[in-house]
PDB file of C-alpha atoms and ligand atoms in Angstrom:
ATOM      1  CA  MET P   1      -6.292  13.657  18.491  1.00  0.00           C
ATOM      2  CA  SER P   2      -4.665  12.034  15.863  1.00  0.00           C
ATOM      3  CA  PHE P   3      -7.050   9.898  13.299  1.00  0.00           C
ATOM      4  CA  VAL P   4      -4.003   7.567  12.301  1.00  0.00           C
ATOM      5  CA  ARG P   5      -1.928   5.577  14.707  1.00  0.00           C
ATOM      6  CA  TYR P   6       1.129   3.696  14.440  1.00  0.00           C
ATOM      7  CA  GLU P   7       2.832   1.079  16.262  1.00  0.00           C
ATOM      8  CA  GLN P   8       6.389  -0.583  15.710  1.00  0.00           C
ATOM      9  CA  LYS P   9       7.046  -4.503  16.418  1.00  0.00           C
ATOM     10  CA  ASP P  10      10.144  -5.237  15.968  1.00  0.00           C
ATOM     11  CA  PHE P  11      11.089  -4.060  12.146  1.00  0.00           C
ATOM     12  CA  VAL P  12       7.496  -3.486  10.912  1.00  0.00           C
ATOM     13  CA  GLY P  13       5.714  -0.494  10.730  1.00  0.00           C
ATOM     14  CA  ILE P  14       1.864  -0.798  11.238  1.00  0.00           C
ATOM     15  CA  LEU P  15      -0.161   2.067  10.554  1.00  0.00           C
ATOM     16  CA  THR P  16      -3.586   1.976  11.364  1.00  0.00           C
ATOM     17  CA  ILE P  17      -6.388   4.551   9.994  1.00  0.00           C
ATOM     18  CA  ASP P  18      -8.582   5.464  12.838  1.00  0.00           C
ATOM     19  CA  ARG P  19     -11.932   6.900  12.288  1.00  0.00           C
ATOM     20  CA  GLU P  20     -13.968   4.048  13.242  1.00  0.00           C
ATOM     21  CA  LYS P  21     -17.336   5.795  13.365  1.00  0.00           C
ATOM     22  CA  ALA P  22     -17.119   7.028   9.315  1.00  0.00           C
ATOM     23  CA  LEU P  23     -16.016   3.571   8.474  1.00  0.00           C
ATOM     24  CA  ASN P  24     -11.944   5.236   8.191  1.00  0.00           C
ATOM     25  CA  ALA P  25     -13.286   7.699   5.790  1.00  0.00           C
ATOM     26  CA  LEU P  26     -10.937  10.076   4.209  1.00  0.00           C
ATOM     27  CA  ASN P  27     -10.863  14.156   4.993  1.00  0.00           C
ATOM     28  CA  THR P  28      -8.434  16.412   5.096  1.00  0.00           C
ATOM     29  CA  GLU P  29      -7.823  15.825   8.588  1.00  0.00           C
ATOM     30  CA  VAL P  30      -7.279  12.403   8.016  1.00  0.00           C
ATOM     31  CA  LEU P  31      -4.961  12.959   5.314  1.00  0.00           C
ATOM     32  CA  ALA P  32      -3.192  15.444   7.095  1.00  0.00           C
ATOM     33  CA  ASP P  33      -2.488  12.671   9.922  1.00  0.00           C
ATOM     34  CA  LEU P  34      -1.506   9.788   7.315  1.00  0.00           C
ATOM     35  CA  GLU P  35       1.195  12.011   5.990  1.00  0.00           C
ATOM     36  CA  ALA P  36       2.480  12.687   8.954  1.00  0.00           C
ATOM     37  CA  ALA P  37       2.332   9.135  10.600  1.00  0.00           C
ATOM     38  CA  VAL P  38       4.422   8.248   6.885  1.00  0.00           C
ATOM     39  CA  ASP P  39       6.849  11.365   7.466  1.00  0.00           C
ATOM     40  CA  ALA P  40       7.500   9.462  10.964  1.00  0.00           C
ATOM     41  CA  ILE P  41       8.234   6.308   9.780  1.00  0.00           C
ATOM     42  CA  ASP P  42      12.049   5.750  10.789  1.00  0.00           C
ATOM     43  CA  ALA P  43      13.384   4.155   7.643  1.00  0.00           C
ATOM     44  CA  ALA P  44      16.831   3.146   9.355  1.00  0.00           C
ATOM     45  CA  LYS P  45      14.572   0.391  11.725  1.00  0.00           C
ATOM     46  CA  THR P  46      11.530   0.142   9.736  1.00  0.00           C
ATOM     47  CA  ARG P  47      12.038  -2.914   7.118  1.00  0.00           C
ATOM     48  CA  CYS P  48       8.398  -3.431   6.276  1.00  0.00           C
ATOM     49  CA  VAL P  49       5.028  -0.899   6.442  1.00  0.00           C
ATOM     50  CA  ILE P  50       1.543  -2.427   6.814  1.00  0.00           C
ATOM     51  CA  ILE P  51      -1.821  -0.168   6.370  1.00  0.00           C
ATOM     52  CA  THR P  52      -4.756  -1.066   7.496  1.00  0.00           C
ATOM     53  CA  GLY P  53      -7.861   0.262   8.802  1.00  0.00           C
ATOM     54  CA  ALA P  54      -9.218   0.544  12.501  1.00  0.00           C
ATOM     55  CA  GLY P  55     -12.384  -1.783  13.500  1.00  0.00           C
ATOM     56  CA  LYS P  56     -13.583  -4.996  11.882  1.00  0.00           C
ATOM     57  CA  LYS P  57     -16.105  -3.796   9.060  1.00  0.00           C
ATOM     58  CA  SER P  58     -13.868  -0.997   6.883  1.00  0.00           C
ATOM     59  CA  PHE P  59     -10.360  -0.635   5.706  1.00  0.00           C
ATOM     60  CA  VAL P  60     -11.333   3.076   4.409  1.00  0.00           C
ATOM     61  CA  ALA P  61     -14.731   3.616   3.146  1.00  0.00           C
ATOM     62  CA  GLY P  62     -13.288   6.293   0.568  1.00  0.00           C
ATOM     63  CA  ALA P  63     -13.014   9.796   0.506  1.00  0.00           C
ATOM     64  CA  ASP P  64     -15.361  11.472   2.847  1.00  0.00           C
ATOM     65  CA  ILE P  65     -18.111  12.483   0.750  1.00  0.00           C
ATOM     66  CA  ALA P  66     -20.003  14.923   3.309  1.00  0.00           C
ATOM     67  CA  ALA P  67     -16.701  16.610   2.956  1.00  0.00           C
ATOM     68  CA  MET P  68     -16.765  16.785  -0.817  1.00  0.00           C
ATOM     69  CA  CYS P  69     -20.753  17.782  -1.407  1.00  0.00           C
ATOM     70  CA  ASN P  70     -20.309  21.266  -2.109  1.00  0.00           C
ATOM     71  CA  MET P  71     -16.763  21.826  -3.318  1.00  0.00           C
ATOM     72  CA  THR P  72     -16.192  23.783  -6.328  1.00  0.00           C
ATOM     73  CA  LYS P  73     -13.974  22.958  -8.952  1.00  0.00           C
ATOM     74  CA  GLU P  74     -10.898  24.621  -7.360  1.00  0.00           C
ATOM     75  CA  GLU P  75     -11.085  22.691  -3.653  1.00  0.00           C
ATOM     76  CA  GLY P  76     -12.341  19.559  -5.939  1.00  0.00           C
ATOM     77  CA  ARG P  77      -8.848  19.621  -7.461  1.00  0.00           C
ATOM     78  CA  ALA P  78      -6.840  20.796  -4.755  1.00  0.00           C
ATOM     79  CA  PHE P  79      -8.563  17.784  -2.390  1.00  0.00           C
ATOM     80  CA  SER P  80      -7.659  15.127  -5.171  1.00  0.00           C
ATOM     81  CA  ALA P  81      -4.164  16.528  -5.992  1.00  0.00           C
ATOM     82  CA  ARG P  82      -3.791  16.471  -1.738  1.00  0.00           C
ATOM     83  CA  GLY P  83      -4.934  12.679  -2.043  1.00  0.00           C
ATOM     84  CA  ASN P  84      -2.736  12.299  -4.825  1.00  0.00           C
ATOM     85  CA  ALA P  85       0.452  13.459  -3.013  1.00  0.00           C
ATOM     86  CA  VAL P  86      -0.224  11.643   0.063  1.00  0.00           C
ATOM     87  CA  PHE P  87      -0.558   8.680  -1.841  1.00  0.00           C
ATOM     88  CA  ARG P  88       2.491   8.865  -3.996  1.00  0.00           C
ATOM     89  CA  LYS P  89       4.497   9.329  -0.947  1.00  0.00           C
ATOM     90  CA  ILE P  90       3.379   5.601   0.201  1.00  0.00           C
ATOM     91  CA  GLU P  91       3.574   4.562  -3.017  1.00  0.00           C
ATOM     92  CA  LYS P  92       7.452   6.128  -2.792  1.00  0.00           C
ATOM     93  CA  LEU P  93       8.342   5.187   0.574  1.00  0.00           C
ATOM     94  CA  PRO P  94      11.777   2.858   0.304  1.00  0.00           C
ATOM     95  CA  MET P  95      10.463  -0.211   1.932  1.00  0.00           C
ATOM     96  CA  PRO P  96       7.759  -2.805   1.123  1.00  0.00           C
ATOM     97  CA  VAL P  97       4.104  -1.261   2.126  1.00  0.00           C
ATOM     98  CA  ILE P  98       1.669  -4.041   2.473  1.00  0.00           C
ATOM     99  CA  ALA P  99      -2.041  -2.744   2.880  1.00  0.00           C
ATOM    100  CA  ALA P 100      -4.243  -5.645   5.201  1.00  0.00           C
ATOM    101  CA  VAL P 101      -7.828  -4.475   3.469  1.00  0.00           C
ATOM    102  CA  ASN P 102     -10.039  -5.293   6.678  1.00  0.00           C
ATOM    103  CA  GLY P 103     -13.600  -4.679   5.150  1.00  0.00           C
ATOM    104  CA  TYR P 104     -14.655  -2.210   2.874  1.00  0.00           C
ATOM    105  CA  ALA P 105     -12.116  -1.035   0.556  1.00  0.00           C
ATOM    106  CA  LEU P 106     -13.797   1.854  -1.805  1.00  0.00           C
ATOM    107  CA  GLY P 107     -13.018   4.537  -3.862  1.00  0.00           C
ATOM    108  CA  GLY P 108     -10.341   6.261  -1.963  1.00  0.00           C
ATOM    109  CA  GLY P 109      -9.816   3.091   0.436  1.00  0.00           C
ATOM    110  CA  CYS P 110      -9.105   1.315  -3.068  1.00  0.00           C
ATOM    111  CA  GLU P 111      -6.782   3.550  -3.892  1.00  0.00           C
ATOM    112  CA  LEU P 112      -5.065   3.450  -0.670  1.00  0.00           C
ATOM    113  CA  SER P 113      -4.775  -0.036  -1.321  1.00  0.00           C
ATOM    114  CA  LEU P 114      -3.529   0.259  -4.866  1.00  0.00           C
ATOM    115  CA  SER P 115      -0.519   2.621  -3.270  1.00  0.00           C
ATOM    116  CA  CYS P 116       0.905  -0.248  -1.124  1.00  0.00           C
ATOM    117  CA  ASP P 117       2.948  -2.335  -3.096  1.00  0.00           C
ATOM    118  CA  ILE P 118       1.299  -5.506  -1.904  1.00  0.00           C
ATOM    119  CA  ARG P 119      -2.553  -6.369  -0.784  1.00  0.00           C
ATOM    120  CA  ILE P 120      -3.815  -9.197   1.185  1.00  0.00           C
ATOM    121  CA  ALA P 121      -7.689  -9.339   2.353  1.00  0.00           C
ATOM    122  CA  SER P 122     -10.216 -10.609   4.596  1.00  0.00           C
ATOM    123  CA  GLU P 123     -12.837 -12.558   3.149  1.00  0.00           C
ATOM    124  CA  ASN P 124     -15.250  -9.942   4.122  1.00  0.00           C
ATOM    125  CA  ALA P 125     -13.442  -7.082   2.003  1.00  0.00           C
ATOM    126  CA  LEU P 126     -14.691  -5.490  -0.566  1.00  0.00           C
ATOM    127  CA  PHE P 127     -13.840  -3.176  -3.586  1.00  0.00           C
ATOM    128  CA  GLY P 128     -14.919  -0.787  -5.888  1.00  0.00           C
ATOM    129  CA  GLN P 129     -14.857   2.822  -7.264  1.00  0.00           C
ATOM    130  CA  PRO P 130     -18.166   4.011  -6.881  1.00  0.00           C
ATOM    131  CA  GLU P 131     -16.988   7.328  -7.939  1.00  0.00           C
ATOM    132  CA  ALA P 132     -19.171   7.693 -10.993  1.00  0.00           C
ATOM    133  CA  GLY P 133     -21.875   7.028  -9.582  1.00  0.00           C
ATOM    134  CA  LEU P 134     -21.751  10.006  -7.406  1.00  0.00           C
ATOM    135  CA  GLY P 135     -20.682  12.532 -10.004  1.00  0.00           C
ATOM    136  CA  ILE P 136     -17.110  12.538 -10.047  1.00  0.00           C
ATOM    137  CA  THR P 137     -13.734  10.314 -10.778  1.00  0.00           C
ATOM    138  CA  PRO P 138     -11.869   8.457  -8.984  1.00  0.00           C
ATOM    139  CA  GLY P 139      -9.589  11.232  -7.170  1.00  0.00           C
ATOM    140  CA  PHE P 140      -6.479   9.536  -5.602  1.00  0.00           C
ATOM    141  CA  GLY P 141      -4.818   7.468  -8.158  1.00  0.00           C
ATOM    142  CA  GLY P 142      -7.523   5.088  -9.243  1.00  0.00           C
ATOM    143  CA  THR P 143      -7.802   5.545 -12.580  1.00  0.00           C
ATOM    144  CA  GLN P 144      -4.397   5.502 -13.101  1.00  0.00           C
ATOM    145  CA  ARG P 145      -3.354   2.331 -10.419  1.00  0.00           C
ATOM    146  CA  LEU P 146      -6.255   0.105 -10.822  1.00  0.00           C
ATOM    147  CA  ALA P 147      -5.286  -0.182 -14.974  1.00  0.00           C
ATOM    148  CA  ARG P 148      -1.953  -0.716 -13.656  1.00  0.00           C
ATOM    149  CA  THR P 149      -2.265  -3.119 -11.581  1.00  0.00           C
ATOM    150  CA  VAL P 150      -5.315  -5.574 -13.458  1.00  0.00           C
ATOM    151  CA  GLY P 151      -5.378  -4.475 -16.720  1.00  0.00           C
ATOM    152  CA  VAL P 152      -7.006  -1.427 -18.750  1.00  0.00           C
ATOM    153  CA  GLY P 153     -10.265  -3.376 -19.716  1.00  0.00           C
ATOM    154  CA  ARG P 154     -10.886  -4.668 -16.517  1.00  0.00           C
ATOM    155  CA  ALA P 155      -9.851  -1.421 -14.669  1.00  0.00           C
ATOM    156  CA  LYS P 156     -12.144   0.539 -17.138  1.00  0.00           C
ATOM    157  CA  GLU P 157     -15.463  -2.157 -16.507  1.00  0.00           C
ATOM    158  CA  ILE P 158     -14.911  -1.718 -12.571  1.00  0.00           C
ATOM    159  CA  ILE P 159     -14.575   1.954 -13.077  1.00  0.00           C
ATOM    160  CA  TYR P 160     -17.823   3.009 -15.230  1.00  0.00           C
ATOM    161  CA  THR P 161     -20.034   0.348 -13.968  1.00  0.00           C
ATOM    162  CA  CYS P 162     -19.067   1.324  -9.992  1.00  0.00           C
ATOM    163  CA  ARG P 163     -19.705  -2.741  -9.241  1.00  0.00           C
ATOM    164  CA  ASN P 164     -18.036  -3.985  -6.272  1.00  0.00           C
ATOM    165  CA  VAL P 165     -15.772  -6.712  -6.308  1.00  0.00           C
ATOM    166  CA  LYS P 166     -15.372  -8.934  -3.456  1.00  0.00           C
ATOM    167  CA  ALA P 167     -12.399 -10.666  -2.150  1.00  0.00           C
ATOM    168  CA  GLU P 168     -12.376 -13.890  -3.942  1.00  0.00           C
ATOM    169  CA  GLU P 169     -12.676 -11.816  -7.352  1.00  0.00           C
ATOM    170  CA  ALA P 170      -9.873  -9.694  -6.220  1.00  0.00           C
ATOM    171  CA  LEU P 171      -7.760 -12.560  -5.907  1.00  0.00           C
ATOM    172  CA  ARG P 172      -8.887 -13.812  -9.277  1.00  0.00           C
ATOM    173  CA  ILE P 173      -7.926 -10.884 -11.134  1.00  0.00           C
ATOM    174  CA  GLY P 174      -4.622 -10.434  -9.504  1.00  0.00           C
ATOM    175  CA  LEU P 175      -5.727  -7.223  -7.726  1.00  0.00           C
ATOM    176  CA  ILE P 176      -4.531  -8.827  -4.172  1.00  0.00           C
ATOM    177  CA  ASN P 177      -2.060 -11.161  -3.356  1.00  0.00           C
ATOM    178  CA  ALA P 178      -3.930 -13.522  -0.784  1.00  0.00           C
ATOM    179  CA  VAL P 179      -7.377 -13.892   1.331  1.00  0.00           C
ATOM    180  CA  TYR P 180      -7.703 -14.902   4.891  1.00  0.00           C
ATOM    181  CA  PRO P 181     -10.551 -15.000   7.132  1.00  0.00           C
ATOM    182  CA  ALA P 182     -10.950 -12.186   9.189  1.00  0.00           C
ATOM    183  CA  ASP P 183      -9.642 -13.453  12.398  1.00  0.00           C
ATOM    184  CA  GLN P 184      -5.952 -14.416  10.456  1.00  0.00           C
ATOM    185  CA  LEU P 185      -5.701 -11.027   8.272  1.00  0.00           C
ATOM    186  CA  MET P 186      -3.540  -9.034  10.552  1.00  0.00           C
ATOM    187  CA  GLY P 187      -0.961 -12.430  11.766  1.00  0.00           C
ATOM    188  CA  GLU P 188      -0.633 -13.428   8.334  1.00  0.00           C
ATOM    189  CA  CYS P 189       0.321 -10.133   7.303  1.00  0.00           C
ATOM    190  CA  LEU P 190       2.657  -9.786   9.985  1.00  0.00           C
ATOM    191  CA  LYS P 191       4.069 -13.198   8.976  1.00  0.00           C
ATOM    192  CA  LEU P 192       4.732 -11.723   5.399  1.00  0.00           C
ATOM    193  CA  ALA P 193       6.269  -8.515   6.730  1.00  0.00           C
ATOM    194  CA  GLY P 194       8.147 -10.176   9.073  1.00  0.00           C
ATOM    195  CA  ARG P 195       9.620 -12.714   6.163  1.00  0.00           C
ATOM    196  CA  ILE P 196      10.129  -9.796   4.162  1.00  0.00           C
ATOM    197  CA  ALA P 197      11.852  -7.922   6.893  1.00  0.00           C
ATOM    198  CA  GLY P 198      14.224 -10.739   7.036  1.00  0.00           C
ATOM    199  CA  ASN P 199      16.173 -10.377   3.983  1.00  0.00           C
ATOM    200  CA  ALA P 200      19.029  -8.029   3.062  1.00  0.00           C
ATOM    201  CA  PRO P 201      16.793  -4.693   3.900  1.00  0.00           C
ATOM    202  CA  ILE P 202      18.959  -2.478   1.218  1.00  0.00           C
ATOM    203  CA  ALA P 203      18.609  -5.718  -1.356  1.00  0.00           C
ATOM    204  CA  VAL P 204      14.817  -5.755  -0.886  1.00  0.00           C
ATOM    205  CA  ARG P 205      14.682  -1.308  -1.383  1.00  0.00           C
ATOM    206  CA  GLN P 206      16.200  -1.518  -4.623  1.00  0.00           C
ATOM    207  CA  CYS P 207      14.459  -4.448  -5.736  1.00  0.00           C
ATOM    208  CA  LYS P 208      11.332  -1.993  -5.006  1.00  0.00           C
ATOM    209  CA  LYS P 209      12.908   0.419  -6.707  1.00  0.00           C
ATOM    210  CA  ALA P 210      13.789  -1.449  -9.824  1.00  0.00           C
ATOM    211  CA  ILE P 211      10.283  -2.850  -9.939  1.00  0.00           C
ATOM    212  CA  SER P 212       8.294   0.811  -9.907  1.00  0.00           C
ATOM    213  CA  LEU P 213      10.813   2.839 -11.599  1.00  0.00           C
ATOM    214  CA  GLY P 214      11.279   0.214 -14.495  1.00  0.00           C
ATOM    215  CA  LEU P 215       8.019  -0.393 -14.990  1.00  0.00           C
ATOM    216  CA  GLN P 216       7.525   3.375 -15.972  1.00  0.00           C
ATOM    217  CA  MET P 217      10.438   3.037 -18.272  1.00  0.00           C
ATOM    218  CA  ASP P 218      10.979   1.758 -21.696  1.00  0.00           C
ATOM    219  CA  ILE P 219      12.525  -2.005 -21.749  1.00  0.00           C
ATOM    220  CA  ASP P 220      15.703  -0.462 -22.518  1.00  0.00           C
ATOM    221  CA  SER P 221      16.032   2.354 -19.825  1.00  0.00           C
ATOM    222  CA  ALA P 222      14.593  -0.571 -17.112  1.00  0.00           C
ATOM    223  CA  THR P 223      17.486  -3.212 -17.978  1.00  0.00           C
ATOM    224  CA  ALA P 224      20.342   0.105 -17.789  1.00  0.00           C
ATOM    225  CA  LEU P 225      18.464   1.029 -14.574  1.00  0.00           C
ATOM    226  CA  GLU P 226      19.069  -2.440 -13.247  1.00  0.00           C
ATOM    227  CA  PRO P 227      22.789  -2.889 -12.884  1.00  0.00           C
ATOM    228  CA  GLU P 228      22.740   0.187 -11.220  1.00  0.00           C
ATOM    229  CA  LEU P 229      20.888  -0.932  -8.262  1.00  0.00           C
ATOM    230  CA  PHE P 230      22.255  -4.521  -8.636  1.00  0.00           C
ATOM    231  CA  SER P 231      25.743  -2.665  -8.292  1.00  0.00           C
ATOM    232  CA  ALA P 232      24.337  -0.361  -5.160  1.00  0.00           C
ATOM    233  CA  CYS P 233      23.971  -4.067  -3.424  1.00  0.00           C
ATOM    234  CA  CYS P 234      27.373  -5.155  -4.068  1.00  0.00           C
ATOM    235  CA  GLY P 235      30.387  -4.214  -1.358  1.00  0.00           C
ATOM    236  CA  THR P 236      27.569  -4.132   0.997  1.00  0.00           C
ATOM    237  CA  GLU P 237      27.927  -5.916   4.556  1.00  0.00           C
ATOM    238  CA  ASP P 238      25.111  -7.874   4.349  1.00  0.00           C
ATOM    239  CA  GLN P 239      25.652  -9.182   0.551  1.00  0.00           C
ATOM    240  CA  ARG P 240      29.374  -9.978   1.853  1.00  0.00           C
ATOM    241  CA  ASN P 241      28.215 -11.485   4.663  1.00  0.00           C
ATOM    242  CA  ALA P 242      25.848 -14.103   2.674  1.00  0.00           C
ATOM    243  CA  MET P 243      27.721 -14.765   0.065  1.00  0.00           C
ATOM    244  CA  THR P 244      30.596 -15.623   2.305  1.00  0.00           C
ATOM    245  CA  ALA P 245      28.496 -18.128   4.550  1.00  0.00           C
ATOM    246  CA  PHE P 246      27.149 -19.475   1.358  1.00  0.00           C
ATOM    247  CA  CYS P 247      30.394 -20.372  -0.407  1.00  0.00           C
ATOM    248  CA  GLU P 248      31.132 -21.512   3.366  1.00  0.00           C
ATOM    249  CA  LYS P 249      28.171 -23.601   3.862  1.00  0.00           C
ATOM    250  CA  ARG P 250      27.048 -22.300   6.650  1.00  0.00           C
ATOM    251  CA  LYS P 251      24.357 -20.066   7.442  1.00  0.00           C
ATOM    252  CA  HIS P 252      24.739 -16.243   7.654  1.00  0.00           C
ATOM    253  CA  GLY P 253      23.636 -14.424  10.661  1.00  0.00           C
ATOM    254  CA  PRO P 254      21.218 -11.874  11.035  1.00  0.00           C
ATOM    255  CA  PHE P 255      21.053  -8.783   7.689  1.00  0.00           C
ATOM    256  CA  VAL P 256      22.425  -5.488   9.332  1.00  0.00           C
ATOM    257  CA  ASN P 257      21.089  -3.258   6.917  1.00  0.00           C
ATOM    258  CA  ARG P 258      24.513  -1.888   6.018  1.00  0.00           C
TER     259      ARG P 258
HETATM  260  N1  LIG H 301     -17.582   9.594   3.737  1.00  0.00           N
HETATM  261  C1  LIG H 301     -18.382   9.755   4.682  1.00  0.00           C
HETATM  262  N2  LIG H 301     -19.115   9.203   5.338  1.00  0.00           N
HETATM  263  C2  LIG H 301     -19.060   7.810   5.183  1.00  0.00           C
HETATM  264  C3  LIG H 301     -18.346   7.716   4.292  1.00  0.00           C
HETATM  265  C4  LIG H 301     -17.853   7.916   3.254  1.00  0.00           C
HETATM  266  N3  LIG H 301     -17.034   7.642   2.129  1.00  0.00           N
HETATM  267  N4  LIG H 301     -18.831   5.899   4.192  1.00  0.00           N
HETATM  268  C5  LIG H 301     -19.091   5.481   5.275  1.00  0.00           C
HETATM  269  N5  LIG H 301     -19.771   6.333   5.893  1.00  0.00           N
HETATM  270  C6  LIG H 301     -20.057   7.239   7.205  1.00  0.00           C
HETATM  271  C7  LIG H 301     -21.585   6.848   6.860  1.00  0.00           C
HETATM  272  O1  LIG H 301     -22.393   8.085   6.854  1.00  0.00           O
HETATM  273  C8  LIG H 301     -22.044   6.482   8.019  1.00  0.00           C
HETATM  274  O2  LIG H 301     -22.250   7.890   9.268  1.00  0.00           O
HETATM  275  P1  LIG H 301     -23.349   8.174  10.373  1.00  0.00           P
HETATM  276  O3  LIG H 301     -23.204   6.960  10.973  1.00  0.00           O
HETATM  277  O4  LIG H 301     -22.775   9.218  10.995  1.00  0.00           O
HETATM  278  O5  LIG H 301     -24.475   8.081   9.647  1.00  0.00           O
HETATM  279  C9  LIG H 301     -21.239   5.766   8.958  1.00  0.00           C
HETATM  280  O6  LIG H 301     -19.939   5.856   8.304  1.00  0.00           O
HETATM  281  C10 LIG H 301     -21.636   3.958   8.785  1.00  0.00           C
HETATM  282  O7  LIG H 301     -21.765   3.733   7.387  1.00  0.00           O
HETATM  283  P2  LIG H 301     -23.092   3.765   7.124  1.00  0.00           P
HETATM  284  O8  LIG H 301     -24.111   3.863   8.126  1.00  0.00           O
HETATM  285  O9  LIG H 301     -23.740   3.731   5.447  1.00  0.00           O
HETATM  286  O10 LIG H 301     -22.569   1.913   7.004  1.00  0.00           O
HETATM  287  P3  LIG H 301     -23.431   0.630   6.248  1.00  0.00           P
HETATM  288  O11 LIG H 301     -22.800  -0.692   6.761  1.00  0.00           O
HETATM  289  O12 LIG H 301     -24.611   0.592   6.151  1.00  0.00           O
HETATM  290  O13 LIG H 301     -22.752   0.798   4.471  1.00  0.00           O
HETATM  291  C11 LIG H 301     -20.731   1.411   3.015  1.00  0.00           C
HETATM  292  C12 LIG H 301     -21.262   0.959   4.019  1.00  0.00           C
HETATM  293  C13 LIG H 301     -21.358   0.972   2.021  1.00  0.00           C
HETATM  294  C14 LIG H 301     -19.398   1.550   2.895  1.00  0.00           C
HETATM  295  C15 LIG H 301     -21.961   2.845   2.908  1.00  0.00           C
HETATM  296  O14 LIG H 301     -21.535   3.152   4.047  1.00  0.00           O
HETATM  297  C16 LIG H 301     -20.723   3.361   1.740  1.00  0.00           C
HETATM  298  O15 LIG H 301     -21.505   3.052   0.634  1.00  0.00           O
HETATM  299  N6  LIG H 301     -19.723   4.565   1.504  1.00  0.00           N
HETATM  300  C17 LIG H 301     -19.504   4.898   0.964  1.00  0.00           C
HETATM  301  C18 LIG H 301     -18.669   4.484   0.195  1.00  0.00           C
HETATM  302  C19 LIG H 301     -18.452   5.263  -1.273  1.00  0.00           C
HETATM  303  O16 LIG H 301     -18.702   5.619  -1.917  1.00  0.00           O
HETATM  304  N7  LIG H 301     -16.592   5.426  -1.344  1.00  0.00           N
HETATM  305  C20 LIG H 301     -16.451   6.375  -2.235  1.00  0.00           C
HETATM  306  C21 LIG H 301     -16.295   7.688  -1.949  1.00  0.00           C
HETATM  307  S1  LIG H 301     -15.860   8.849  -3.504  1.00  0.00           S
HETATM  308  C22 LIG H 301     -13.942   8.996  -3.146  1.00  0.00           C
HETATM  309  O17 LIG H 301     -13.291   7.733  -2.460  1.00  0.00           O
HETATM  310  C23 LIG H 301     -13.566   9.967  -3.665  1.00  0.00           C
HETATM  311  C24 LIG H 301     -12.007   9.909  -4.811  1.00  0.00           C
HETATM  312  O18 LIG H 301     -11.597   8.842  -5.248  1.00  0.00           O
HETATM  313  C25 LIG H 301     -10.646  10.620  -4.019  1.00  0.00           C
END
């Protein structure tokens, strides 16, 4: 039995962490299933991925506390490295990834959402990094990505105090892009994913690369990267067709990812 379900809807892949009785907490088995599901995504036909949690209560309630209870230093290092490797793989997927945060996004759950490009939450979503209150640090990228997303001062305050952040505040501080009533969350995420999937896939992927890689560089290197990625789009069938259609004052046909 897998702890992760994958469904393909047109060009959108929906990945659901499915360990509802433990509020989708991440143990080594769930991480392995998550990695296998990510590895199996067909990049040729998937233009956007949505990650969510099973049930109405929780996106992911963190790494599995029972499994971490008696970890040695070596086991802790390996577990943190494993989670980081899987989340980095998600972050480096070529197509955009949306986190549909349908409830608790605590510890590893908040960190999973941060490895996605865009976070959309339901009104009952609750974010937080409770690790320091459990005697550990965030171990799946939270110390790095939360600071990069909401700013150093806010990230430090959230991590040091272990206080939870409701959806409304998450929106205000830029942790998420939008909030919807729970019953509208998936519909809205599918709409957003469909909108992304409706644009030229090669161009969207180069945009993701430009933003994600560029942010890790100094401004000279980053602005030197952009012409490379811009030029990778030039001469593609999608670029030629869209621009020719504009010049001929007509609508272009659907993008073909070539
Ligand atoms: N690990 C293991 N099991 C968990 C879990 C977790 N992170 N979160 C919830 N569960 C389990 C509970 O043990 C419980 O199992 P049983 O029914 O077998 O007792 C079940 O899920 C339902 O949970 P609750 O009964 O606690 O549900 P609740 O509605 O009363 O509370 C909650 C919900 C506030 C999310 C609470 O479950 C909670 O505080 N969970 C832990 C959240 C947390 O601290 N996450 C961070 C983990 S550390 C981490 O993630 C480190 C890292 O960066 C790698």
